[in-house]
Coordinates of C-alpha atoms (C1' of nucleotides) in Angstrom, one line a residue:
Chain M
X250 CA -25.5 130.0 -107.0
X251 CA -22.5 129.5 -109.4
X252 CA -21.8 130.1 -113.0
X253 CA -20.3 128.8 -116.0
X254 CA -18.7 130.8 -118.3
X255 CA -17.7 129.5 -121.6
X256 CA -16.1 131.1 -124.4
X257 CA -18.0 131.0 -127.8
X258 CA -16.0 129.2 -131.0
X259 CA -12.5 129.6 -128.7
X260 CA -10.4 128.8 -131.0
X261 CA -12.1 130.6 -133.7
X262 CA -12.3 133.5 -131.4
X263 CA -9.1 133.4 -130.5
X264 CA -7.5 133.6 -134.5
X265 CA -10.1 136.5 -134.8
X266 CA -8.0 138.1 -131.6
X267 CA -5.5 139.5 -133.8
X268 CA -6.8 139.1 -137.5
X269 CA -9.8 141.9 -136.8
X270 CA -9.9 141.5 -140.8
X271 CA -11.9 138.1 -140.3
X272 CA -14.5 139.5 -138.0
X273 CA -17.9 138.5 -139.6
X274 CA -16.1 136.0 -141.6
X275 CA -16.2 132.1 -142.0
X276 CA -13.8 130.8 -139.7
X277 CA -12.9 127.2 -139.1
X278 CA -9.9 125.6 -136.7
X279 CA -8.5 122.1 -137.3
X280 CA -7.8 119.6 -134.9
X281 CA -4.5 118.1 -134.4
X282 CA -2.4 116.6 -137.7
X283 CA -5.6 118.6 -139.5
X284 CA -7.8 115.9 -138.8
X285 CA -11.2 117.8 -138.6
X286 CA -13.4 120.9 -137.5
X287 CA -13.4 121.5 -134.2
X288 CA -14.0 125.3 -134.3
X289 CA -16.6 127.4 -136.0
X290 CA -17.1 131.0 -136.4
X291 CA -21.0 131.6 -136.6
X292 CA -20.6 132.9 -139.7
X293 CA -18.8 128.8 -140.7
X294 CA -21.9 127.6 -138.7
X295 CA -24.6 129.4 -141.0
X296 CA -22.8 128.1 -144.0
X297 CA -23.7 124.7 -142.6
X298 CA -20.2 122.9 -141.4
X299 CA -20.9 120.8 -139.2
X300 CA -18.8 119.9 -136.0
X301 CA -15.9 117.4 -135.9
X302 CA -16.7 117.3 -139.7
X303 CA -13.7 115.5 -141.2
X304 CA -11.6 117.9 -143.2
X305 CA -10.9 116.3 -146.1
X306 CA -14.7 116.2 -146.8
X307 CA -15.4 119.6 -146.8
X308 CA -11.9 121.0 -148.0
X309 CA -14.1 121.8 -151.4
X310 CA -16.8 123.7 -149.7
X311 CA -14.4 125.2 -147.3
X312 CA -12.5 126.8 -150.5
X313 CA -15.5 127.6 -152.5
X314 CA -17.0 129.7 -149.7
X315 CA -13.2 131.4 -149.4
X316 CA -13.7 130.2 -145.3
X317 CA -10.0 131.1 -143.9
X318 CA -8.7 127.5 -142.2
X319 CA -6.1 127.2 -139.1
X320 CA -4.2 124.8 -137.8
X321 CA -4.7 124.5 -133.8
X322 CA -2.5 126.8 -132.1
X323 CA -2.3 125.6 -128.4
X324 CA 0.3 128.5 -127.4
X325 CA -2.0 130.8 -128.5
X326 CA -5.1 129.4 -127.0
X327 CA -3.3 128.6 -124.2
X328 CA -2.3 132.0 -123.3
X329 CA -5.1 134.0 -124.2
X330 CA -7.3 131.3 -122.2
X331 CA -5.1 132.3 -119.2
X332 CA -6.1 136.3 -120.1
X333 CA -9.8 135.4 -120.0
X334 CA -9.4 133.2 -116.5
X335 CA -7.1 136.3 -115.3
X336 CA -10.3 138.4 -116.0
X337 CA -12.8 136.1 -114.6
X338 CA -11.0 135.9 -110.7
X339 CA -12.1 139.4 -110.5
X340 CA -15.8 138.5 -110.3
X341 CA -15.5 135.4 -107.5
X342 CA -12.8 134.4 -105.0
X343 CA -13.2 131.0 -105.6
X344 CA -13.4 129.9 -109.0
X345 CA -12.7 126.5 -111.0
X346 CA -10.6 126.3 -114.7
X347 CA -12.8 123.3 -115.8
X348 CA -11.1 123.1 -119.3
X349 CA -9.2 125.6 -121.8
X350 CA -12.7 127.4 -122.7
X351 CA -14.5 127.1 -119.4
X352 CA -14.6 128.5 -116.4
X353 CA -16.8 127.9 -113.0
X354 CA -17.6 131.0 -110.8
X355 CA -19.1 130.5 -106.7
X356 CA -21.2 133.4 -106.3
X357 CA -22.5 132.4 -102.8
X358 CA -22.2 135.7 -100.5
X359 CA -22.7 138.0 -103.9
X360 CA -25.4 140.2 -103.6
X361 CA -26.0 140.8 -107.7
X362 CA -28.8 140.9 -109.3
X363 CA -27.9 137.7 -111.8
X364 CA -29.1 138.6 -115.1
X365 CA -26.6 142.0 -115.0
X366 CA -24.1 140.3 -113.3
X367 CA -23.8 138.0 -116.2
X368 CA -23.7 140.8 -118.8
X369 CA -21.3 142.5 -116.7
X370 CA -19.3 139.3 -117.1
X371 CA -19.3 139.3 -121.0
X372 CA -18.7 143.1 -121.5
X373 CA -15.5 143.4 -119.5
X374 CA -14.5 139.9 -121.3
X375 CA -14.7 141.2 -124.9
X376 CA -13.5 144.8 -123.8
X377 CA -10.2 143.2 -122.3
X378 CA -9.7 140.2 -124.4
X379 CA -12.2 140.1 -127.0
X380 CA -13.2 137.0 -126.5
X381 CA -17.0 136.5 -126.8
X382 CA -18.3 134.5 -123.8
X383 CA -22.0 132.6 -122.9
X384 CA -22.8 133.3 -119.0
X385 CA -25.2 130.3 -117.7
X386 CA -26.0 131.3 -113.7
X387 CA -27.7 128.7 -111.5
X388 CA -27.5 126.9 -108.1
X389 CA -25.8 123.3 -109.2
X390 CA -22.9 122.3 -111.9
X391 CA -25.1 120.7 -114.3
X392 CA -27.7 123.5 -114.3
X393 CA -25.3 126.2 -115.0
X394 CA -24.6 123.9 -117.7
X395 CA -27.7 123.8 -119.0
X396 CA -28.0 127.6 -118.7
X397 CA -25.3 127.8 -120.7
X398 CA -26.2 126.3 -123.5
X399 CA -29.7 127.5 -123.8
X400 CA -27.4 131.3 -123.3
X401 CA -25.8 130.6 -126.5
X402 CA -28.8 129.2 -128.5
X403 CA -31.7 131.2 -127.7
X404 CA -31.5 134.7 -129.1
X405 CA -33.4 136.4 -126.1
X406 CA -31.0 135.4 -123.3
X407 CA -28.4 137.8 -125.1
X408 CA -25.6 135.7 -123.4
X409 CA -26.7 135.1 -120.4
X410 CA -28.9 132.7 -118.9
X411 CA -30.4 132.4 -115.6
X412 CA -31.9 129.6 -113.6
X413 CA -32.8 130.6 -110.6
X414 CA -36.1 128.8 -110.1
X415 CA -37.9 125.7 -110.6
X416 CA -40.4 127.1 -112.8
X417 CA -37.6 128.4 -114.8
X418 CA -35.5 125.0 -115.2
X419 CA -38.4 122.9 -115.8
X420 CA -39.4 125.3 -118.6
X421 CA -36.3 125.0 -120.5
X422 CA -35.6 120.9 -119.8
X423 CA -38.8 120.1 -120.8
X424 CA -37.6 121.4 -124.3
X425 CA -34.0 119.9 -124.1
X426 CA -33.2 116.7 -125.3
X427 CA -31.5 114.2 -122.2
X428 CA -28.1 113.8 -124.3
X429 CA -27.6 117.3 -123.5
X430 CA -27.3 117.0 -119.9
X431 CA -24.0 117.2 -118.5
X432 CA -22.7 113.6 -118.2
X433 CA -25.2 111.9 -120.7
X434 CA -23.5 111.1 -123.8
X435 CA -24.9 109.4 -127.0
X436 CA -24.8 105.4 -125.3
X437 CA -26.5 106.6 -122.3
X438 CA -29.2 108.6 -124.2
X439 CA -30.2 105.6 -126.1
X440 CA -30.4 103.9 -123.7
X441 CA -32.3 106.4 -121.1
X442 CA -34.8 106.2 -124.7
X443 CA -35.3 102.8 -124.1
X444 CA -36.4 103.7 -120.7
X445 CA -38.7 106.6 -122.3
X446 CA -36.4 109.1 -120.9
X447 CA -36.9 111.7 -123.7
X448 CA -35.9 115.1 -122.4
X449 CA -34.0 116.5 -119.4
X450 CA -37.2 116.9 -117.9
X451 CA -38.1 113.2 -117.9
X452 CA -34.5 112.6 -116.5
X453 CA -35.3 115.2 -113.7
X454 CA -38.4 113.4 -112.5
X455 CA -36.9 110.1 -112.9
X456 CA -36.7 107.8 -110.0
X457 CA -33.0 108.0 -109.3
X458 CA -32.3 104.8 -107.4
X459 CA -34.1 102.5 -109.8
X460 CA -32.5 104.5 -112.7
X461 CA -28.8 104.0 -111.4
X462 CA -29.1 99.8 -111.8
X463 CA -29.7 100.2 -115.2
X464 CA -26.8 103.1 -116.2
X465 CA -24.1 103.7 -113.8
X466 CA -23.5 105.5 -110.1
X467 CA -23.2 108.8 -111.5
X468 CA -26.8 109.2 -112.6
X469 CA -28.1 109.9 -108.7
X470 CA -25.4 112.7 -108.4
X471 CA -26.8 114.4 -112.0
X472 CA -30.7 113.8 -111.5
X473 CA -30.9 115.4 -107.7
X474 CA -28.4 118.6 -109.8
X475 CA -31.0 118.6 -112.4
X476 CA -33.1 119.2 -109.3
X477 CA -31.7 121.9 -107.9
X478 CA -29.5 120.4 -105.5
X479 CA -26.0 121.0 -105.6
X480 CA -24.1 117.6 -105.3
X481 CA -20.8 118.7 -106.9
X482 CA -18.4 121.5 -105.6
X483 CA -15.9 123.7 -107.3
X484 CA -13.0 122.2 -107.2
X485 CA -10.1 124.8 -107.1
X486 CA -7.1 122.4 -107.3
X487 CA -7.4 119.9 -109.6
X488 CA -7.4 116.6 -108.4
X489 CA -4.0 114.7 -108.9
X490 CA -4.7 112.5 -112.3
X491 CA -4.8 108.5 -111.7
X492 CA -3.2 108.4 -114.9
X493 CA -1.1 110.7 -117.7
X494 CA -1.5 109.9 -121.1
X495 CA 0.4 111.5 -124.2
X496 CA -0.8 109.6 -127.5
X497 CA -0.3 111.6 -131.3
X498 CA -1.2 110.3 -134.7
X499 CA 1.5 110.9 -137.1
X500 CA 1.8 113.6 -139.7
X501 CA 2.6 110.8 -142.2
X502 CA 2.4 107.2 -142.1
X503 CA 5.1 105.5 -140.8
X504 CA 6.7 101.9 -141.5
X505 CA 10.0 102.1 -140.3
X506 CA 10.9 101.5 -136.4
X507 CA 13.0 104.5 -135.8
X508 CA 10.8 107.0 -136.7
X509 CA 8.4 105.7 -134.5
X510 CA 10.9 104.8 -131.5
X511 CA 11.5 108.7 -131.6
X512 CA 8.3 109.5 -131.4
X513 CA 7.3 107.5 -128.6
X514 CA 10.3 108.8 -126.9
X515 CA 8.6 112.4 -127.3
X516 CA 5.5 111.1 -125.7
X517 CA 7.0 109.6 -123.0
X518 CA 9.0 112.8 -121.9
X519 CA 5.9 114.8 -122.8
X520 CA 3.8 112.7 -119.9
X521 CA 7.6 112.6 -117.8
X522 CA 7.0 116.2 -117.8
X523 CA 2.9 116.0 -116.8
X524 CA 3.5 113.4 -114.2
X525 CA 6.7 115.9 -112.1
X526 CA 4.2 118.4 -112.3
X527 CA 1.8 116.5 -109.9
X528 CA 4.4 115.5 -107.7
X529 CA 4.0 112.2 -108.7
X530 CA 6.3 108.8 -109.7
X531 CA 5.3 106.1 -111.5
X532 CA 5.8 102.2 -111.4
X533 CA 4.5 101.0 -115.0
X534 CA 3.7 102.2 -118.3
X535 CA 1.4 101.5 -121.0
X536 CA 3.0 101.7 -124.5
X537 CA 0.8 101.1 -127.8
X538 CA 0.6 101.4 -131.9
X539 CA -1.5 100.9 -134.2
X540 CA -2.5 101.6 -138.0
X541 CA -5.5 102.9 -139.0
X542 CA -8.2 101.5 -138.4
X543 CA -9.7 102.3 -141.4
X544 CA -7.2 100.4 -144.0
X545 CA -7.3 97.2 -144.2
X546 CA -5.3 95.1 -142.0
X547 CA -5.4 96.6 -139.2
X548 CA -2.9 95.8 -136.7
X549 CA -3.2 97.0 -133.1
X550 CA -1.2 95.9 -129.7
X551 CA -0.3 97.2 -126.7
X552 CA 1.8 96.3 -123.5
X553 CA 2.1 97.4 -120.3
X554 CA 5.8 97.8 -119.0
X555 CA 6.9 97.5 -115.2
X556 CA 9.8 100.0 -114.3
X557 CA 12.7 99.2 -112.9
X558 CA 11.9 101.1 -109.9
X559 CA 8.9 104.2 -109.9
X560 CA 10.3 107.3 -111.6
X561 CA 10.2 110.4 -113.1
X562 CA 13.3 110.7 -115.0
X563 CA 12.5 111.5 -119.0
X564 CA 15.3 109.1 -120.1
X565 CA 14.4 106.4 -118.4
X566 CA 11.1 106.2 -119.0
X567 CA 11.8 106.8 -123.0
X568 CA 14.2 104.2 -123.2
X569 CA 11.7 101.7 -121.7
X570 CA 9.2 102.7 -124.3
X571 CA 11.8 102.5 -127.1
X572 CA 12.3 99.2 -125.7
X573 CA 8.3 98.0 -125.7
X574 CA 7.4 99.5 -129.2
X575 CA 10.2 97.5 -130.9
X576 CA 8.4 94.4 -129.0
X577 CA 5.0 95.8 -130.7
X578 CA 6.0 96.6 -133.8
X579 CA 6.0 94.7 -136.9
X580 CA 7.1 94.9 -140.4
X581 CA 5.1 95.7 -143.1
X582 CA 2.2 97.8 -141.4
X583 CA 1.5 101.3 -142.4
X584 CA 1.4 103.1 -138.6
X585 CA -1.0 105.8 -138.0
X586 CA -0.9 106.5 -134.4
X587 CA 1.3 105.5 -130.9
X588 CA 1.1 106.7 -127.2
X589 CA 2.3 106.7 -124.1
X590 CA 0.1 105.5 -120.3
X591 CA 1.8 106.5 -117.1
X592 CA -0.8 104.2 -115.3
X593 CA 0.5 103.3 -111.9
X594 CA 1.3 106.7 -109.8
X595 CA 2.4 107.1 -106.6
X596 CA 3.3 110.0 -104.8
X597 CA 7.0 111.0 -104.7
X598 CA 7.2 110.3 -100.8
X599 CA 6.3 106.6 -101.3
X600 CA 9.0 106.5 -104.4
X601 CA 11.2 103.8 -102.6
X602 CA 12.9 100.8 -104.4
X603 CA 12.9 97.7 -102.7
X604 CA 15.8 95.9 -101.2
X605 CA 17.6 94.7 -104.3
X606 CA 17.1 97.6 -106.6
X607 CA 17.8 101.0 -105.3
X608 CA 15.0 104.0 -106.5
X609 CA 15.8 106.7 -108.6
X610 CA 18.9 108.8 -108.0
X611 CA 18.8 112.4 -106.5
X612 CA 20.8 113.3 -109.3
X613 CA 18.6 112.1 -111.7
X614 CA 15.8 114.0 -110.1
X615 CA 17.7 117.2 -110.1
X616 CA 18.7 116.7 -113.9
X617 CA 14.8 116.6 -114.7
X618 CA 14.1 120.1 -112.1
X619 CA 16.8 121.8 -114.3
X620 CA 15.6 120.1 -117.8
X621 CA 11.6 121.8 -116.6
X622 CA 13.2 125.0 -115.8
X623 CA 14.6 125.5 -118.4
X624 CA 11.6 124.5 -121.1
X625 CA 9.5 126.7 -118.5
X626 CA 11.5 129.5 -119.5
X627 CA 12.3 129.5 -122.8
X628 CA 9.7 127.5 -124.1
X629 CA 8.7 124.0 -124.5
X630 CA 11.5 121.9 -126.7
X631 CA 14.2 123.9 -125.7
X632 CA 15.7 120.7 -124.5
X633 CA 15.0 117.8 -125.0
X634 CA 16.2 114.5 -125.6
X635 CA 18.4 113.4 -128.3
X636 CA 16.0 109.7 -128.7
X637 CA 13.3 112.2 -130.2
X638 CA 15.5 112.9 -132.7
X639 CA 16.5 116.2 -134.8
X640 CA 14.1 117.0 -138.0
X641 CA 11.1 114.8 -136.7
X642 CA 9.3 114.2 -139.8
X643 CA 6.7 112.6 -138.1
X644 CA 5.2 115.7 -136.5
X645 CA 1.5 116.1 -136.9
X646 CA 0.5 118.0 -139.8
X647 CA -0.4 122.0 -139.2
X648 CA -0.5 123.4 -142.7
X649 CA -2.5 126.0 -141.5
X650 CA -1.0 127.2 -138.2
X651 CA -1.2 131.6 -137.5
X652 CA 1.9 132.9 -135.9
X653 CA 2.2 132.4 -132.2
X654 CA 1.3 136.1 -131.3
X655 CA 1.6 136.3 -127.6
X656 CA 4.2 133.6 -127.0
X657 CA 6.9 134.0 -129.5
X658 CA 9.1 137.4 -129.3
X659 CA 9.7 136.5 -133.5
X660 CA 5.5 135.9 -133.9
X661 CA 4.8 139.6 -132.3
X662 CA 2.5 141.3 -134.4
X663 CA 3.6 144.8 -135.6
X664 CA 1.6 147.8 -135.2
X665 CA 2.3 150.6 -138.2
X666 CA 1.6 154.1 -136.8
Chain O
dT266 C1' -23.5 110.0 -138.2
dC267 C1' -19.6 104.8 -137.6
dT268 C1' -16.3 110.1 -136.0
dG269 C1' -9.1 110.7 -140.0
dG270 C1' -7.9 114.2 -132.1
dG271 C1' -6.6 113.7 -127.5
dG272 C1' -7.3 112.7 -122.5
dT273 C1' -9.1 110.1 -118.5
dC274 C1' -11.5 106.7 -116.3
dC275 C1' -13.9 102.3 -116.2
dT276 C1' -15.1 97.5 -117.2
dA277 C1' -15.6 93.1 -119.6
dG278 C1' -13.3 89.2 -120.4
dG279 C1' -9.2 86.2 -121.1
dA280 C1' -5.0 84.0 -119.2
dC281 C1' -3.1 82.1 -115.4
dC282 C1' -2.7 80.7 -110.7
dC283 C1' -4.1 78.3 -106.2
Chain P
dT290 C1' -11.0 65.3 -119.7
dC291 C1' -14.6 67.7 -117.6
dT292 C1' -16.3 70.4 -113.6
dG293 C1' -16.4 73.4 -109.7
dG294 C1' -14.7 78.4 -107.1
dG295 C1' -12.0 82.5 -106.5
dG296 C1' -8.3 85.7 -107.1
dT297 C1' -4.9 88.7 -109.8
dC298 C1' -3.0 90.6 -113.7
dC299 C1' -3.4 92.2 -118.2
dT300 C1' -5.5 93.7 -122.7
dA301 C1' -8.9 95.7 -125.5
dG302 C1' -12.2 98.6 -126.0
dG303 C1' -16.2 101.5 -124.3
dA304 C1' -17.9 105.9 -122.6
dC305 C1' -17.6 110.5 -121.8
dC306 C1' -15.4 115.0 -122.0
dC307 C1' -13.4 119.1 -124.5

DNA sequence: TCTGGGGTCCTAGGACCC
DNA sequence: TCTGGGGTCCTAGGACCC
């Protein structure tokens, strides 16, 4: 058996954390630049704003309902999602950080009866952290999934859901929808429809190996979990990343080249930074802009860049991307968005030039260890490289954005006795 | 519901070569 | 000029996730 444990409205949660005046309120996060919703309080779910609604669209209603708006605050989240995994290892030796709100739990060996386990789960979360969490407990990934969700939407579970029989999975996908299985997104729902795949229960009971020529391999893997069967383990390290990307729409849009050579140059440290924490070099890059795609005009292009030799030296691989986006770019466009691909890694044992070109320097390596230590320790953009430039104007847009509480000695909140 | 973020992986198809 | 095969590299975009 294993569970999932996922936090409800994070980021909402998380502003809530230290504004106990907006408990029971409307509260809605922002995505990046403000773009749209990405997190809802219940309270912003009963008032009917939808998810990834975009901003702009419901700024009127937002206001009119006096909803308080943030900004995403990634420090924030970032450290009080390491407070709830911190919490969670006391309940499993082996457990998996599947993404900034999730969390996977093995409870093979446990002898706990499931449904108090669960609640035992949720109670010492909001007692340490206050951070309301949904417990789904069964015996395969895509299951606990499924428990999961059904824990936050049906009002009995109070939190927690258990599936811990046949009778008792086939009872709740029989009243799921497939495109909320695990995996199954809107494409492959339509097209599982076509097949008259309805709901999770028809997937179930579908026959797996003529199902996989018509979607893709993965289907086998997610019908015999749907089953009971555990095909996927927890996987405690994450696996080393094939490829590292760092991509950012603007905060404005931009026409000039410089503006947008710095912030490519950003990006490409950014994923620099990514890619020495995996222990990894790499031998090309893929470096693109475009505008938006919903103007008129739109002008798109991309280009892949070989390195000199594979590295993992910031500079180097920001002056390379300096170097390809004044290749892409053109006068006369309104840019909305660039990014950075470090697309061909290799480990750092295999980093060798060949004959004519030697590899990266040892120097230049230790420059970079230094450079990480010291953003490690006094935060992120400490140092960084003078291509970025100074006043970057062309920062996302975070007109909303609460203090930093935990992660900024200036941004700790004061406590009047 | 065409969706104004970001990340990762995968694949179709074009260009070019032998 | 058209036709046939097979391979690699690259770009664009799809699909899914949070």
């Amino acid at each position: 058996m294993l569970a999932l444990v996922d936090c409800n409205s994070c980021y909402a949660s998380c502003e809530q954390i230290f504004r106990p005046d907006l408990r029971g309120r409307p509260v809605v996060v922002l995505s990046n630049n403000d773009g749209f919703v990405v997190a809802r309080s219940s309270e912003a779910k009963a008032l009917g704003i939808a998810d990834l609604e975009p901003f702009f669209k419901i700024e009127p209603l937002l206001r009119r309902h006096k909803v308080a708006i943030f900004s995403s605050n990634y420090p924030l989240y970032g450290d009080i999602s390491h407070r709830v995994m911190e919490t969670l290892k006391g309940f499993s030796p082996e457990v998996e950080v599947y993404s900034i709100d999730e969390m996977f739990l093995n409870l093979q060996g446990l002898q706990e009866e499931w449904l108090s386990y669960g609640q035992r789960i949720r109670t010492t979360l909001w007692r340490d952290v206050r951070m309301p969490v949904g417990v789904g407990i069964a015996p395969s990934k895509t299951l606990a999934k499924l428990a999961n969700r059904a824990a936050k939407n049906i009002a009995q579970c109070h939190g927690v859901c258990v599936l811990d029989t046949p009778y008792r999975w086939q009872w709740l996908q029989k009243r799921m929808p497939v495109d909320k299985v695990w995996g199954v997104g809107r494409r492959l729902a339509k097209r599982l429809g076509h097949l008259g795949i309805e709901t999770v229960y028809d997937l179930a009971r579908a026959n797996p190996k003529i199902l996989r020529r018509h979607t893709n391999i993965h289907i086998e893997r997610t019908i015999e979990e749907l089953n009971g069967t555990p095909c996927l383990g927890l996987e405690e390290q994450p696996p080393a990343k094939k490829q590292i990307y760092c991509t950012r729409s603007f905060g404005e849009k931009l026409t000039e080249l410089q503006p947008i050579q710095q912030a490519v140059s950003l990006y490409a440290s950014r994923a620099a930074e990514k890619l020495r924490g995996q222990g990894c070099l790499v031998a090309a890059m893929h470096v693109f802009l475009h505008t938006s795609p919903h103007e008129p005009n739109y002008y798109s292009r991309s280009v892949l860049v070989q390195c000199p030799y594979p590295t993992d030296d910031s500079r180097l691989l920001a002056g390379l991307a300096k170097g390809a986006i004044a290749e892409l770019y053109r006068p006369g466009h309104r840019y909305m968005k660039a990014g950075v691909g470090l697309v061909e890694l290799v480990p750092r044992s295999l980093g060798q030039g060949d004959l004519f070109s030697l590899g990266q320097s040892k120097r230049a390596g230790e420059v970079m260890q230094t450079l990480d230590r010291v953003n490690r320790h006094f935060g992120r953009g400490t140092l960084f490289l003078g291509a970025e430039g100074v006043h970057k104007h062309w920062k996302m847009r975070q007109a909303y954005r609460s203090p930093s509480y935990t992660t900024r000695w200036a941004a700790l909140p004061m406590v009047q006795i």
